[in-house]
Backbone as a ProteinNet text record, in pm:
[ID]
protein_1_A
[PRIMARY]
XXXXXXXXXXXXXXXXXXXXXXXXXXXXXXXXXXXXXXXXXXXXXXXXXXXXXXXXXXXXXXXXXXXXXXXXXXXXXXXXXXXXXXXXXXXXXXXXXXXXXXXXXXXXXXXXXXXXXXXXXXXXXXXXXXXXXXXXXXXXXXXXXXXXXXXXXXXXXXXXXXXXXXXXXXXXXXXXXXXXXXXXXXXXXXXXX
[TERTIARY]
-3954	-3931.8	-3981.3	-3911	-3990.5	-4019.5	-4106.6	-4149.2	-4040.8	-4029	-3940.9	-4010.5	-3932.7	-3972.5	-4053.5	-3985.9	-4019.7	-4187.3	-4206.5	-4357.8	-4440.4	-4396.2	-4477.6	-4504.5	-4465.2	-4481.5	-4591.4	-4701.9	-4796.1	-4712.1	-4771.9	-4725.6	-4716.5	-4641.7	-4667.4	-4765.1	-4802	-4950.6	-4859.6	-4955.9	-4862.7	-4906.6	-5019.8	-5016.9	-4906.1	-4871.7	-4735.1	-4588.3	-4607.9	-4471.6	-4455.5	-4574.9	-4580.6	-4553.7	-4598.4	-4586.5	-4454.3	-4364.5	-4255.2	-4168.7	-4208.1	-4108	-4108.7	-4236.1	-4267.7	-4166.4	-4139.8	-4092.4	-3925	-3910	-3764.6	-3708.5	-3783.8	-3756.9	-3772.6	-3840.4	-3866.4	-3750.3	-3727.3	-3561.8	-3459.7	-3488.3	-3332.6	-3358.6	-3440.4	-3446.3	-3409.5	-3454.3	-3455.9	-3286.4	-3230	-3100.1	-3009	-3078.4	-3024.4	-2986.6	-3060.4	-3065.2	-2988.4	-3001	-2967.3	-2867.4	-2765.3	-2748.4	-2877.6	-2852.9	-2947.6	-2967.2	-2854.2	-2869.1	-3009.7	-3001	-3087.4	-3243.2	-3268.8	-3360.9	-3472.3	-3588.5	-3673.6	-3798.4	-3863.1	-3941.1	-4080.2	-4113.3	-4219.9	-4148.6	-4037.4	-4038.6	-4045.6	-3973.5	-3990.7	-4134	-4213.1	-4357.7	-4432.8	-4380.7	-4464.4	-4415.3	-4302.4	-4242.6	-4307.9	-4328.9	-4395.1	-4531.9	-4617.6	-4748.4	-4795.6	-4727.5	-4828.1	-4778	-4878.2	-4845.5	-4744.3	-4682.5	-4578.8	-4573.2	-4738.3	-4743.5	-4740.3	-4779.3	-4739.8	-4621.3	-4522.1	-4363	-4319.8	-4386.3	-4345.6	-4400.1	-4536.9	-4573.7	-4466.8	-4411.7	-4330.3	-4197.2	-4119.3	-3986.2	-3981.6	-3908.5	-3859.1	-3807.6	-3752.6	-3748.7	-3655.7	-3562.9	-3530.2	-3419.8	-3320.1	-3206.2	-3242.4	-3372.6	-3406.2	-3465.6	-3530.3	-3524.9	-3464	-3339.5	-3241.4	-3142.3	-3168.3	-3065.3	-3141.8	-3317.4	-3350.9	-3330.6	-3361.4	-3347.9	-3206.3	-3100.9	-2986.1	-2937.2	-3012.3	-2978.1	-2937.5	-3006.6	-2982.6	-2833.6	-2804.1	-2631.5	-2557.3	-2597.4	-2516	-2510.8	-2627.2	-2611.5	-2569.9	-2570.2	-2477.5	-2342.5	-2246.6	-2162.3	-2102	-2174.3	-2139.9	-2137.4	-2237.5	-2260.5	-2110.9	-2098	-1962.7	-1845.2	-1839.7	-1701.5	-1685.7	-1778.9	-1778.8	-1813.9	-1811.6	-1853.7	-1696	-1640.2	-1525.5	-1542.9	-1457	-1456.5	-1306.3	-1285.3	-1158.4	-1077	-943.2	-873.4	-909.4	-880.3	-917.6	-805.3	-807.6	-680.3	-640.1	-536.6	-521.5	-496.4	-479	-474.1	-626.2	-690	-850.6	-946.6	-1000.3	-1107	-1208.1	-1335.4	-1472.3	-1526.5	-1521.4	-1615.7	-1746.4	-1802.1	-1914.5	-1874	-1733	-1714.9	-1638.9	-1607.8	-1580.8	-1757.6	-1843.9	-1928.3	-1997.1	-2005.2	-2059.9	-1993.9	-1839.7	-1800.1	-1810	-1860.2	-1906.5	-2021.4	-2156.2	-2253.8	-2254.3	-2170.2	-2164.5	-2120.1	-2035.9	-1956.8	-2083.6	-2147.2	-2248.9	-2349.1	-2356.7	-2424.6	-2353.4	-2208.2	-2107.2	-2172.2	-2221	-2299.6	-2386.6	-2480.6	-2571.4	-2490.4	-2432.1	-2353.2	-2248.8	-2214.1	-2140.7	-2204.1	-2323.7	-2386.1	-2422.3	-2421.2	-2466.3	-2342.5	-2246.1	-2128.9	-2003.7	-1996.6	-1920.5	-1779	-1676.3	-1529.3	-1506.6	-1430.6	-1371.8	-1484.8	-1613.4	-1680.3	-1798.2	-1818.8	-1924.8	-2054	-2169.4	-2300.2	-2363.7	-2491	-2575.9	-2541.5	-2503.1	-2491.4	-2366.4	-2262.1	-2115.3	-2120.1	-2200.4	-2241.8	-2294.8	-2379.1	-2466.3	-2384.8	-2291	-2224.6	-2092.6	-2098.5	-1959	-2039.2	-2161.2	-2192.1	-2245.5	-2288.7	-2354.6	-2220.9	-2142.5	-1979.5	-1914.4	-1923.1	-1860.5	-1916.9	-2060.8	-2111.6	-2156	-2131.7	-2154.5	-1972.3	-1890.9	-1732.9	-1707.9	-1770.4	-1755.1	-1790.3	-1936.3	-1992.6	-1893.7	-1837.2	-1720.5	-1616	-1546.3	-1463.2	-1467.5	-1576.7	-1615	-1592.6	-1708.8	-1701.4	-1552.8	-1489.6	-1378.4	-1275.3	-1272	-1191.3	-1102.2	-1114.1	-1002.1	-998.5	-850.5	-830.5	-871.2	-935.6	-952.4	-1054.4	-1165.1	-1289.5	-1326.2	-1315.6	-1396.4	-1267.2	-1119	-1048	-1035.3	-1037	-1039.9	-1157.2	-1287.1	-1429.4	-1425.9	-1354.3	-1350.2	-1276.5	-1164.2	-1048.4	-1130.8	-1180.8	-1207.4	-1334.1	-1423.9	-1520.9	-1473.5	-1394	-1370.2	-1239.2	-1172.2	-1071.2	-1174.3	-1260.8	-1350.7	-1432.9	-1508.4	-1590.6	-1503.6	-1396.6	-1311.2	-1242	-1221.2	-1132.2	-1238.1	-1338.1	-1519.6	-1508.9	-1545	-1552.2	-1454.3	-1332.9	-1201.1	-1244.3	-1242.9	-1275.3	-1400.4	-1495.6	-1616.7	-1590.1	-1520.8	-1456.4	-1344.1	-1312.4	-1191	-1069.8	-1059.4	-914.2	-847.9	-908.4	-841.7	-859.2	-775.7	-818.4	-798.7	-878.6	-901.6	-1015.1	-991.1	-1129.8	-1187.9	-1314.4	-1356.8	-1269.9	-1234.8	-1138.8	-1030.1	-988.9	-840.7	-867.4	-994.2	-994.1	-1029.3	-1135.6	-1157.5	-1035.4	-959.7	-833.9	-745.5	-715.5	-665.3	-741.8	-849.5	-921.6	-892.7	-910.4	-922.1	-802.1	-691.4	-553.6	-557.6	-583.7	-583.8	-645.5	-814.4	-839.5	-799.5	-766.2	-661.3	-571.7	-499	-355.1	-410.8	-531.8	-586.3	-596.1	-663.5	-730.2	-589	-495.3	-355.4	-316.2	-289.8	-210.7	-304.3	-413.6	-503.4	-467.6	-486	-463.2	-364.2
-1505.6	-1558.5	-1489.5	-1453.8	-1378.5	-1546.1	-1531.4	-1649.2	-1679	-1777.5	-1788.2	-1687.6	-1610.1	-1512.8	-1628.8	-1752.8	-1817.1	-1858.4	-1883.5	-1938	-1813.1	-1718.2	-1560.4	-1573.7	-1609.8	-1631	-1704.9	-1653.1	-1728.6	-1852.6	-1972.9	-2077.7	-2023.7	-2064.6	-2045.2	-2094.8	-2021.7	-2058.8	-2183.5	-2269.1	-2401.1	-2374.3	-2284.2	-2249.9	-2158.6	-2068	-1968.1	-2122.2	-2185.5	-2282.9	-2331.7	-2436.1	-2490.4	-2382	-2241.6	-2155.7	-2127.6	-2088.4	-2059.9	-2199.6	-2307.5	-2409.9	-2483.4	-2433.1	-2458.2	-2316.7	-2218.8	-2115.2	-2134	-2175.9	-2208.8	-2332.3	-2428	-2544.5	-2534.4	-2421.9	-2382	-2309.9	-2209.6	-2143.8	-2233.3	-2333.2	-2401.2	-2467.1	-2515.4	-2599.1	-2492.8	-2424	-2285.1	-2276.5	-2280	-2257.6	-2352.2	-2500.2	-2614	-2599	-2537	-2535	-2418	-2286.3	-2171.1	-2114.4	-1990.2	-1907.9	-1814.8	-1798.3	-1705.1	-1591.7	-1520.7	-1358.5	-1390.4	-1487.5	-1543.5	-1585.3	-1610	-1677.9	-1550.5	-1543.5	-1451.6	-1507.7	-1404.2	-1406.6	-1504	-1487.7	-1531.4	-1678.2	-1693.6	-1896.2	-1927.5	-1870.3	-1954.7	-1914	-1857.3	-1833.8	-1944.6	-1964.9	-2027.4	-2191.8	-2254.8	-2363.2	-2380.3	-2278.8	-2300	-2306.5	-2289	-2301.5	-2179.6	-2084.8	-1912.9	-1837.8	-1719.8	-1603	-1505.4	-1422.4	-1328.9	-1249.9	-1225.9	-1133.7	-1197.1	-1345.6	-1442.2	-1429.2	-1432.7	-1464.1	-1298.7	-1199.7	-1092.4	-1044.1	-1125.1	-1116.5	-1151.5	-1275.1	-1358.5	-1324.3	-1232.4	-1219.4	-1070.4	-1023.9	-885.3	-890.2	-1002.4	-1023.6	-1159.4	-1191.1	-1316.8	-1299.3	-1228.8	-1232.2	-1266.2	-1239.9	-1249	-1384.5	-1459	-1587.1	-1643	-1648	-1703.6	-1711.7	-1602.7	-1647.4	-1730.4	-1729.4	-1818.5	-1929.6	-1954.6	-2093.5	-2160.2	-2077.1	-2130.8	-2130.7	-2066.6	-2071.1	-2206.3	-2294.5	-2433.8	-2438.3	-2411.9	-2416.8	-2357.5	-2228.1	-2198.7	-2241.7	-2301.6	-2391.1	-2495.9	-2620.8	-2727.9	-2676.3	-2540.3	-2510.8	-2517.8	-2428.5	-2401.3	-2520.4	-2638.8	-2777.8	-2833.7	-2859.7	-2915.1	-2889.8	-2762.9	-2687.5	-2728.5	-2741.6	-2802.7	-2964	-3038.8	-3165	-3240.9	-3239.5	-3301.3	-3355.7	-3452.6	-3457.2	-3451.1	-3390.2	-3364.6	-3484	-3485.5	-3337.3	-3350.7	-3224.5	-3258.9	-3300.8	-3391	-3417.1	-3315	-3284.9	-3210.4	-3286	-3376.7	-3483.4	-3518.4	-3531.6	-3528.2	-3465.8	-3419.4	-3340.7	-3421.5	-3329	-3367	-3460	-3570.6	-3618.1	-3492.7	-3495.1	-3362.6	-3235.1	-3180.8	-3091	-3079.9	-3231.1	-3258.4	-3321.9	-3355.1	-3364.3	-3272.2	-3167.8	-3020.1	-2972.6	-2954	-2896.1	-2962.2	-3091.2	-3173.5	-3138.7	-3085.2	-3066.1	-2887.1	-2833.5	-2695.8	-2676.3	-2769.7	-2786.1	-2814.7	-2916.2	-2915.6	-2805.6	-2717.3	-2606.7	-2457.3	-2483.7	-2361.1	-2266.2	-2246.9	-2139.1	-2069.9	-2103.7	-2031.2	-1997.4	-2047.6	-1992.6	-1870.7	-1889.1	-1788.3	-1665.3	-1684.4	-1544.8	-1493.3	-1558.4	-1519.9	-1472.8	-1519	-1511.5	-1475.1	-1310	-1261.2	-1255.4	-1223.7	-1244	-1143.3	-1209	-1160.4	-1227.4	-1306.3	-1343.5	-1257.1	-1147	-1096.8	-1148.8	-1039.3	-1071	-1149.4	-1141.9	-1181.5	-1296.6	-1438.4	-1569.5	-1561.1	-1496.2	-1488.9	-1393.7	-1296.7	-1222.2	-1344.2	-1377.2	-1457.2	-1586.5	-1646	-1728.9	-1704.6	-1576.2	-1508	-1474.9	-1428	-1379.1	-1530.9	-1644.9	-1735.5	-1811.7	-1805.6	-1863.8	-1805.7	-1671.4	-1589.8	-1628.1	-1623.5	-1641.3	-1803.6	-1909.7	-2027.4	-2051.4	-1985.2	-2001.6	-1943.9	-1860.2	-1722.5	-1829	-1891.4	-1975.4	-2093.1	-2162.4	-2277.2	-2234.1	-2080.9	-2026.6	-1999.5	-1955.1	-1905.4	-2044.5	-2153.6	-2265.6	-2323.4	-2340.1	-2384.2	-2255.6	-2187.3	-2088.3	-2017.4	-1977.8	-1977.8	-1815.5	-1760.9	-1613	-1541.9	-1472.8	-1344	-1427.6	-1496.9	-1576.7	-1537	-1401.2	-1282.8	-1273.5	-1287.3	-1295.6	-1432.9	-1526.6	-1665	-1664.1	-1614.6	-1637.9	-1551.7	-1442.2	-1366.9	-1400.5	-1447.6	-1527.7	-1644.5	-1764.3	-1837.6	-1819.4	-1713.6	-1670	-1617.3	-1510.3	-1469.6	-1548.8	-1644.1	-1731.6	-1806.7	-1877.6	-1976.9	-1949.4	-1826.6	-1728.3	-1698.7	-1620.7	-1588.5	-1702.4	-1801.5	-1922	-1972.6	-2011.5	-2050.9	-1983.4	-1802.2	-1736	-1776.8	-1767.4	-1769.5	-1915.2	-2029	-2155.8	-2123	-2104.5	-2131	-1987.2	-1901.4	-1784.5	-1859.1	-1983.6	-2017.1	-1987.1	-1940.6	-1868.5	-1998	-2064.9	-2184.3	-2288.7	-2367.9	-2507.7	-2623.3	-2662.1	-2777.1	-2835.8	-2984.3	-3062.1	-3031.1	-3097.5	-3045.9	-3135.8	-3240.6	-3328.6	-3250	-3201.3	-3111.2	-3015.4	-2902.5	-2821.8	-2799.3	-2932.5	-2948.5	-2981.5	-3087.7	-3078.9	-2970.1	-2880.3	-2739.5	-2638.8	-2603.3	-2537.6	-2562.2	-2701.7	-2779.8	-2754.1	-2770.9	-2739.1	-2588.1	-2517.1	-2366.2	-2294.2	-2374.9	-2315	-2401.2	-2495.2	-2557.3	-2477.4	-2439.9	-2334.4	-2192.8	-2130.8	-2043.5	-2053.7	-2140.9	-2211.6	-2240.5	-2283.2	-2300.9	-2160.9	-2086.6	-1999.5	-1881.2	-1882.7	-1794.6	-1872.7	-1994.5	-2067.4	-2016.5
1845.4	1692	1603.3	1480.4	1339	1256.1	1193.5	1101.6	943	916.3	793.2	680.5	606.7	511.8	396.1	400.4	283.3	324.5	428.8	491.6	475.1	434.7	433	274.8	180.6	70.9	20	-33.5	-88.1	-176.6	-196.9	-281.3	-461.6	-520.3	-675.9	-728.7	-833.5	-866.2	-1003.4	-985.2	-1069.1	-1226.5	-1238.8	-1409.6	-1435.6	-1351.2	-1353.7	-1387	-1299.9	-1305.1	-1421.3	-1486.8	-1582.8	-1689.4	-1705	-1853.8	-1823.8	-1716.7	-1738.5	-1755.4	-1703.1	-1712.2	-1884.4	-1946.5	-2095.9	-2189	-2079.3	-2186.9	-2198.9	-2064.4	-2048.5	-2147.2	-2146.5	-2244	-2389.4	-2399.4	-2571.3	-2627.9	-2522	-2545.6	-2569.6	-2442.1	-2485.5	-2597.6	-2637.1	-2753.5	-2878.3	-2876.6	-2970.6	-2996.5	-2887.2	-2858.4	-2920.9	-2935.1	-2975.3	-3109.6	-3144.5	-3321.4	-3395.7	-3295.9	-3330.2	-3233.4	-3262.9	-3133.7	-3048.9	-2963.5	-2888.8	-2951.2	-2999.2	-3082.3	-3210.4	-3270.2	-3367.6	-3335.3	-3210.6	-3170.6	-3127.5	-3185.1	-3169.8	-3042.8	-3039.6	-2913.9	-2984.9	-3083.1	-3173.7	-3155.6	-3182.5	-3223.8	-3059.5	-2953.9	-2833.8	-2774.9	-2822.1	-2797	-2860.6	-2964.9	-3094.4	-3019.4	-2969.9	-2928	-2817.9	-2720.4	-2607.7	-2586.7	-2690.5	-2709.8	-2659.8	-2611.4	-2551.3	-2670.7	-2662.9	-2700.3	-2677.3	-2760.3	-2700.6	-2588.6	-2579.9	-2446.4	-2326.2	-2343.5	-2211.8	-2188.2	-2265.3	-2256.5	-2198.6	-2254.6	-2157.3	-2043.8	-1970.4	-1863.6	-1797.1	-1806.6	-1732.1	-1701.1	-1832.3	-1848.4	-1922.8	-1904.8	-1969.1	-2108	-2129.4	-2294.7	-2290.6	-2412.2	-2400	-2329.3	-2295.3	-2199.1	-2078.1	-2010.3	-1852.4	-1883.2	-1969.5	-1997.4	-2019.1	-2082.1	-2091	-1963	-1882.5	-1756.3	-1656.4	-1638.7	-1574.3	-1637.4	-1754.7	-1783.1	-1784.1	-1745	-1742.5	-1594.2	-1493.5	-1375.1	-1285.9	-1344	-1311.6	-1328.3	-1393.2	-1450.6	-1358.3	-1281.2	-1177.7	-1038.6	-986.7	-891.2	-879.6	-1015.2	-1031.7	-1056.4	-1071.4	-1083.3	-945.1	-859.2	-736.3	-675.1	-719.5	-587.6	-641.6	-780.7	-820.6	-808.9	-746.5	-696.8	-567.9	-526.8	-341.4	-318.1	-428.1	-409.2	-393.9	-258.9	-255.4	-105.2	-82.2	86.8	142.8	250	277.9	318.7	276.2	189.1	63.2	-14.9	-155.4	-216.1	-319.1	-365.4	-501.9	-519.7	-628.9	-766.7	-752.2	-863.4	-910.4	-838.3	-870.8	-878.2	-974.2	-930.7	-890.3	-841.3	-798.5	-909.3	-952.3	-1052	-1084.3	-993.8	-1048	-1113.7	-1091.7	-1145.2	-1305.9	-1341	-1442.8	-1519.7	-1476.2	-1529.3	-1571.2	-1484.7	-1507.3	-1627	-1627.9	-1787.7	-1893.6	-1881.1	-2001.2	-2020.9	-1928.1	-1979.2	-2024.6	-1937.1	-2020.1	-2160.2	-2182.7	-2304.4	-2423.2	-2406.6	-2488.3	-2557.9	-2450.8	-2466.1	-2465.9	-2512.8	-2478	-2591.7	-2701	-2792.5	-2675.4	-2644.5	-2552.3	-2407.8	-2350.2	-2231.3	-2285.6	-2383.9	-2454.2	-2444.2	-2504.2	-2509.2	-2401.8	-2267.7	-2113.9	-2056.8	-2085.1	-1980.6	-2067.9	-2097	-2133.7	-2136.2	-2225.7	-2192.2	-2083.3	-1978.3	-1863.5	-1736.7	-1783.9	-1663.4	-1640.7	-1726.6	-1681.7	-1772.9	-1837.3	-1830.6	-1736.8	-1787	-1677.5	-1653.6	-1657.7	-1631.1	-1545.3	-1591.7	-1528.1	-1427.8	-1395.4	-1272.7	-1174	-1241.5	-1166.6	-1086.1	-1141	-1114.5	-995.2	-1036.5	-968.2	-821	-750.7	-694.1	-603.7	-648.1	-599.3	-530.9	-628.3	-591.2	-489.5	-476.9	-397	-223.8	-278.4	-131.3	-68.7	-180.1	-114.3	-68.1	-124.6	-108.4	45.1	104.6	198.3	297.2	284.1	378.1	444.1	332.7	375.4	430	398.8	436	613	624.4	758.6	836.6	794.9	875.3	935.4	828.3	823.3	915	940.3	1011.3	933	835.9	724.1	744.6	789.6	805.7	681	683	559.3	468.1	526.2	416.5	288.7	343.5	216.7	87.2	174.9	22.1	-39.7	8	-36.7	-138.9	-97.4	-117.4	-266.1	-272.9	-386.6	-503.9	-425.4	-518.1	-644.3	-540.1	-558.5	-663.9	-645.2	-752.3	-900	-865.6	-979.4	-1071.8	-1004.3	-1106.4	-1162	-1090.4	-1181.3	-1266.5	-1259.5	-1305.5	-1475	-1422.6	-1566.6	-1638	-1581.4	-1607.9	-1720.4	-1657.1	-1734.9	-1883.1	-1825.4	-1952.7	-2078.2	-2036.7	-2088.4	-2173.6	-2128.9	-2163.4	-2288.8	-2208.1	-2319	-2468.2	-2454.7	-2538.8	-2609.3	-2615.2	-2680.6	-2658.3	-2548.1	-2536.5	-2450.4	-2407.3	-2354.7	-2436	-2475.9	-2590.3	-2480.8	-2427.3	-2348.2	-2367.8	-2333.7	-2308.3	-2196	-2163.4	-2025.6	-1927.8	-1958.1	-1857.8	-1802.4	-1938.8	-1893	-1855.6	-1888.7	-1790.8	-1652.1	-1620.6	-1475.7	-1388.6	-1440	-1401.2	-1324.6	-1441.9	-1447.6	-1346.9	-1371.7	-1276.2	-1123.4	-1115.3	-969.5	-914.8	-972.3	-874.4	-871.9	-955	-905.8	-824.2	-836.1	-709.8	-543.5	-570.4	-436.9	-408.6	-508.3	-484.7	-390.9	-449.6	-393.9	-229.8	-217	-70.5	24.8	-31.9	4.8	31.8	-63.3	-2.3	84.1	86.5	193.4	324.9	320.9	478	520.1
[MASK]
+++++++++++++++++++++++++++++++++++++++++++++++++++++++++++++++++++++++++++++++++++++++++++++++++++++++++++++++++++++++++++++++++++++++++++++++++++++++++++++++++++++++++++++++++++++++++++++++++

């Protein structure tokens, strides 16, 4: 039996973990005051209490830092879409989905710069990939015919709808959006089944 790859990697240096956490927090604080495109490397480094060179030691630039700082939102989004008990009700989206969208709405400016229209951009691409993988695993376990089709449709629909909502093409409150997107995703799974 081969060893677990995670056990082969040395534990992360605590200094690296702390520095990256400070850089992520600094970027999010800066983006709370101005759009990402107006944030400078110097401002983030200063707020984190490190030099510019330290930022570049850990990240290729602000976009890479922003994706890392927002990666948790991808995991939260994927988890929120899968936070239901069987059978899911079309009338009530899982509360974590609504809570997730309320959180996203509070940082919409930042996410809008990382999720381009149509669902692309660094964060949109990551969300699509992670959601497709999770949905595929769930559909395989459920015995769904063509699990790859259900997974791709779920990932594409949610990522595209989220992008349109972030960019103002869907004028809905987070609660309204949660309700509508939930019903659409359940329809996809019903049709594929």
